Coordinates of C-alpha atoms in Angstrom, one line a residue:
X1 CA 101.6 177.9 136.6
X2 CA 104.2 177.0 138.7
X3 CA 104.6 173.8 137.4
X4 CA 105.2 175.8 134.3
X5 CA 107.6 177.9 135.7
X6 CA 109.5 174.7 137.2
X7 CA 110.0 173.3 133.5
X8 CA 107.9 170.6 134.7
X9 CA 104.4 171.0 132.9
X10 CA 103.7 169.5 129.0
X11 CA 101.1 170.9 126.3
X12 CA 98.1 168.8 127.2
X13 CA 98.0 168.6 130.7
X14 CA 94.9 169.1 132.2
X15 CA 94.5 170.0 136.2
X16 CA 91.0 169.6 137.6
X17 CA 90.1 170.4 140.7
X18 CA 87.2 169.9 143.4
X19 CA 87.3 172.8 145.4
X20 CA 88.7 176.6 144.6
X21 CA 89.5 178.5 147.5
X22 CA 90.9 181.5 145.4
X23 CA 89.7 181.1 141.6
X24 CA 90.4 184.1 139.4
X25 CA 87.6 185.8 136.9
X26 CA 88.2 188.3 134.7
X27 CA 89.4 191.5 135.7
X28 CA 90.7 190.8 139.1
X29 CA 87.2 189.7 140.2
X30 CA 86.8 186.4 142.0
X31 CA 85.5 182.7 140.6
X32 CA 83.3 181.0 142.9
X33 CA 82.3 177.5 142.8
X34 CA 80.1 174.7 145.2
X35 CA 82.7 171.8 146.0
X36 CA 82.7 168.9 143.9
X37 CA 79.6 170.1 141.9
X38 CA 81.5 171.9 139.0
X39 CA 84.1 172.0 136.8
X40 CA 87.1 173.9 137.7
X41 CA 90.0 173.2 135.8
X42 CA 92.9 174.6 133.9
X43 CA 94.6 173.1 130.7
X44 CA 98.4 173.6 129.7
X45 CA 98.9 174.5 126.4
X46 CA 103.1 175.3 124.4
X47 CA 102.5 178.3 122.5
X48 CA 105.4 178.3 120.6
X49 CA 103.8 177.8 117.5
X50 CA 101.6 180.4 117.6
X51 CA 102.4 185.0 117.4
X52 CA 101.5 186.9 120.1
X53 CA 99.6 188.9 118.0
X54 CA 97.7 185.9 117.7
X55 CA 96.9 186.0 121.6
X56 CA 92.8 186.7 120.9
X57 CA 93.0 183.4 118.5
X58 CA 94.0 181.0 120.7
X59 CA 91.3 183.1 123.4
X60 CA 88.4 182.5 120.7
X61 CA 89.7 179.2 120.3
X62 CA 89.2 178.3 123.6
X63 CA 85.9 180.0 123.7
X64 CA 84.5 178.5 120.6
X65 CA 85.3 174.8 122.6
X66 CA 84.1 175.2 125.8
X67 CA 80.7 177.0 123.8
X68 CA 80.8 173.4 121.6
X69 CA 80.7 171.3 124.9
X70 CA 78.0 173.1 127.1
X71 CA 75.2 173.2 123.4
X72 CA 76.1 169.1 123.1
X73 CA 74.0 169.2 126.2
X74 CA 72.6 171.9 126.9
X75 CA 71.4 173.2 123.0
X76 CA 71.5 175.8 120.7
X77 CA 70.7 178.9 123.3
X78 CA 74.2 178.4 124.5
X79 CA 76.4 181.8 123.3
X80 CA 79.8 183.2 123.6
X81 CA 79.5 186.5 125.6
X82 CA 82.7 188.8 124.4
X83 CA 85.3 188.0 125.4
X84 CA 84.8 185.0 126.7
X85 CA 81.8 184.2 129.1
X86 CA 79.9 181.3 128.6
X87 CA 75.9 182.0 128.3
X88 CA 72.7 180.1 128.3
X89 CA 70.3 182.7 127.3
X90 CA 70.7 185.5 128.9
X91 CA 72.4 183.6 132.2
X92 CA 76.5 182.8 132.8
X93 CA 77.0 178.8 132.8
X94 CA 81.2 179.6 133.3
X95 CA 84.0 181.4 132.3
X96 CA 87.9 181.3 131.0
X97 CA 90.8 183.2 132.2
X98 CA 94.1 182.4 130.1
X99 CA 97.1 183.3 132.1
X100 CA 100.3 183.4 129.6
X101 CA 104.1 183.0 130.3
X102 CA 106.1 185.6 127.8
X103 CA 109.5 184.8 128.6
X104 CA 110.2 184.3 132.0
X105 CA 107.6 186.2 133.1
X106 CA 103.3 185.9 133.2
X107 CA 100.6 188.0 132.2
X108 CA 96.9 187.4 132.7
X109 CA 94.7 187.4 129.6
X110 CA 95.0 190.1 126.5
X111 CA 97.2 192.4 128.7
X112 CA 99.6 193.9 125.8
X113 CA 102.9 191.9 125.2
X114 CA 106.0 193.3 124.0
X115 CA 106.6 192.6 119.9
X116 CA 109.6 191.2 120.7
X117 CA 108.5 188.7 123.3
X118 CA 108.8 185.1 123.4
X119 CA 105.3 183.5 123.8
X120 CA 105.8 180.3 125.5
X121 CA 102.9 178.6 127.4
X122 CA 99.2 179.2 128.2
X123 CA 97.3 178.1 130.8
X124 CA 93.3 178.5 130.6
X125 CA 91.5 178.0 133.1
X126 CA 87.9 176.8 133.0
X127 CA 84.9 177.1 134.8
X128 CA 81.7 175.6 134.0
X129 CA 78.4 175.3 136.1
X130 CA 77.4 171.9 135.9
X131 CA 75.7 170.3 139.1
X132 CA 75.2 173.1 141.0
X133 CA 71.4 174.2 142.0
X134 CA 71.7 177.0 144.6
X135 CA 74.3 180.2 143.7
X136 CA 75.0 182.7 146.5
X137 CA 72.6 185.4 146.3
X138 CA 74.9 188.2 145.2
X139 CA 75.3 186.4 142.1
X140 CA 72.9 188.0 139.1
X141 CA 72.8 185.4 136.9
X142 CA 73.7 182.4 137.5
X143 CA 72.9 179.1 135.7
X144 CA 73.9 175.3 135.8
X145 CA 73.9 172.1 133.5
X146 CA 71.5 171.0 136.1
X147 CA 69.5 174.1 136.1
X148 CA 69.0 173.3 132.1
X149 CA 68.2 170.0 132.2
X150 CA 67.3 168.5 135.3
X151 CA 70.5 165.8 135.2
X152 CA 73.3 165.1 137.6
X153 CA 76.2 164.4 136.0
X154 CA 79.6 162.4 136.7
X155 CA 82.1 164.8 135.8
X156 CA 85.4 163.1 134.7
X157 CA 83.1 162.1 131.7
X158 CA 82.2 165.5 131.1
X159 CA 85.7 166.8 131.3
X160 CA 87.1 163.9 128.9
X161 CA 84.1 165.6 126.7
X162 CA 85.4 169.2 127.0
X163 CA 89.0 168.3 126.5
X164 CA 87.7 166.2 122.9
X165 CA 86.0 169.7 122.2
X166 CA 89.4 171.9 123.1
X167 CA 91.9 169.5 121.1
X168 CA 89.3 170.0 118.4
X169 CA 89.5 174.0 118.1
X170 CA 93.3 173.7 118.9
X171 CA 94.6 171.5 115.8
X172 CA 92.2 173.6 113.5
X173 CA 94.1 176.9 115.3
X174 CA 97.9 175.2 114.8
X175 CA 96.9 173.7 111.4
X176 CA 95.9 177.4 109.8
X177 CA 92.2 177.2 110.1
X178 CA 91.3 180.2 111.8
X179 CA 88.5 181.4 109.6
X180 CA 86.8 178.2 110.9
X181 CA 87.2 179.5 114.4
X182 CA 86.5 183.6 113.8
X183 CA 83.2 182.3 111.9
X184 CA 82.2 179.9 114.5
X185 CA 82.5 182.5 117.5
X186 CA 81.0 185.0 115.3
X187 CA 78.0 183.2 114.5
X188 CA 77.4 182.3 118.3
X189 CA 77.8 185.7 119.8
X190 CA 76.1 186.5 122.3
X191 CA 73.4 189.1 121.7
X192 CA 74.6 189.6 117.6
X193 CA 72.2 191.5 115.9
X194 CA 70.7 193.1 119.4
X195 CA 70.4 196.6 121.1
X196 CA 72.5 196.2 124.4
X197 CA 73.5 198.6 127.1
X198 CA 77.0 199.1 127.7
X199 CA 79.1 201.1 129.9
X200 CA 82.6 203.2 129.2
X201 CA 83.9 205.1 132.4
X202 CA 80.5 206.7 133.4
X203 CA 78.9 206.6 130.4
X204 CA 76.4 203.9 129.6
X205 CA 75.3 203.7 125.6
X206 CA 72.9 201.4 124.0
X207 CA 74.1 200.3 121.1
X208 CA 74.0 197.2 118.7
X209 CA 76.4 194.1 118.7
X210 CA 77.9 194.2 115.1
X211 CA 80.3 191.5 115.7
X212 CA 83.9 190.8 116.9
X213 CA 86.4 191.9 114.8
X214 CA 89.4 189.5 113.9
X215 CA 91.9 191.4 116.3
X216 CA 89.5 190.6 118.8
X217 CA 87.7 193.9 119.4
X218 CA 84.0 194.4 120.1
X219 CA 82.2 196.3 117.1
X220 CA 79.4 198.0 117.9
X221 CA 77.1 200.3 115.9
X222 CA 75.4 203.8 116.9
X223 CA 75.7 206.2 114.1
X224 CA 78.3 204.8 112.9
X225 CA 80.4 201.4 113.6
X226 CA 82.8 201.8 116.4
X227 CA 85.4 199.2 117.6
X228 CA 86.0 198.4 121.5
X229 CA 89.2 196.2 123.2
X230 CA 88.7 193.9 126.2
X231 CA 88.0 196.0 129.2
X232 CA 87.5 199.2 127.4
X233 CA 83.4 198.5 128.3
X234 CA 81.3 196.7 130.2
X235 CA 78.0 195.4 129.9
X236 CA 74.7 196.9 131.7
X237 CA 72.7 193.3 131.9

């Protein structure tokens, strides 16, 4: 991001890192990761092509790739948790945070922009468990690559992979092809179809997954179906 800010980052860049020593998750919460043993990365993307309304696209775009990398290896129980957790079964296997540059200035995620707003550059950050086999306790979930299929890997391989997956859902994005994208992340939803548990202020309501709708919201069905924006609920796993 600073790079970006300096006018000295391009669309395509890709930063990887061994060790995090303050990586973001969503909400404010905090991305933890073993060093060397995973991928931690962000990739720079110019934005100028695209609305802000369309801020959830390029989010389900990016969602829809990293989901595309982790089944090549780790098969078809890999899902898209909304908004955009990465799932193997019922266990997280990573994340994305997409920080955006509106103007001058930067705002993390789906955080509202102004209409009249100049969306500029993107910059999602990745995280994927690959290598590593013991999580910190506090952790409920937790799954690796490794975990799945017994295999270490070398990970500049697995990155060129991910970035061949990304370019893939972006040029489909840029070239009009969202329908592509929407039925892709629809159709790999995590927990589609089931009764969940989620949780609005103090309230926690089973309900069914319906979908996500093409705005981006959560739709969810009790007696009738009811539509939900990022952080509006959370889940009760």
């Amino acid at each position: 991001m600073q790079q970006v800010h300096a006018g000295m980052a391009e669309h395509g860049q890709v930063w990887f890192a061994l060790e995090q020593t303050a990586g973001k998750g969503q909400r404010g919460k905090s991305w933890k990761g073993a060093v060397a043993e995973n991928i931690l990365m962000s990739v720079v993307l110019e934005t100028g092509k695209l609305t802000i309304a369309q801020q959830f696209r390029l989010s389900a775009a990016m969602a829809v790739g990293v989901r595309n990398f982790f089944a090549w290896h780790a098969g078809a129980g890999t899902f898209i948790k909304w908004p955009n957790d990465l799932y193997w079964g019922d266990r997280k296997a990573g994340g994305i945070l997409i920080e955006n540059v509106i103007g001058g200035s930067s705002t993390a995620d789906r955080r509202p922009l102004a209409v009249d707003s100049n969306w500029k550059w993107a910059v999602v950050g990745i995280g994927i468990n690959i290598n590593q086999a013991v999580f910190p306790d506090y952790l409920p979930n937790p799954i690796s690559l490794n975990h799945i299929t017994h295999q270490k890997y070398e990970m500049m391989e697995l990155v060129n992979g991910l970035c061949q997956c990304l370019q893939e859902q972006w040029e489909l994005l840029i070239n009009g092809q969202w329908d592509a994208i929407f039925e892709a992340y629809n159709l790999h939803l995590y927990k589609k179809g089931q009764l969940v548990r989620l949780r609005k202020s103090n309230v926690v309501m089973p309900c069914t997954i319906r979908g996500v709708a093409d705005d981006g919201k959560l739709l969810i069905e009790e007696d009738d179906t009811v539509a939900f924006d990022f952080g509006e609920v959370s889940w009760e796993l």
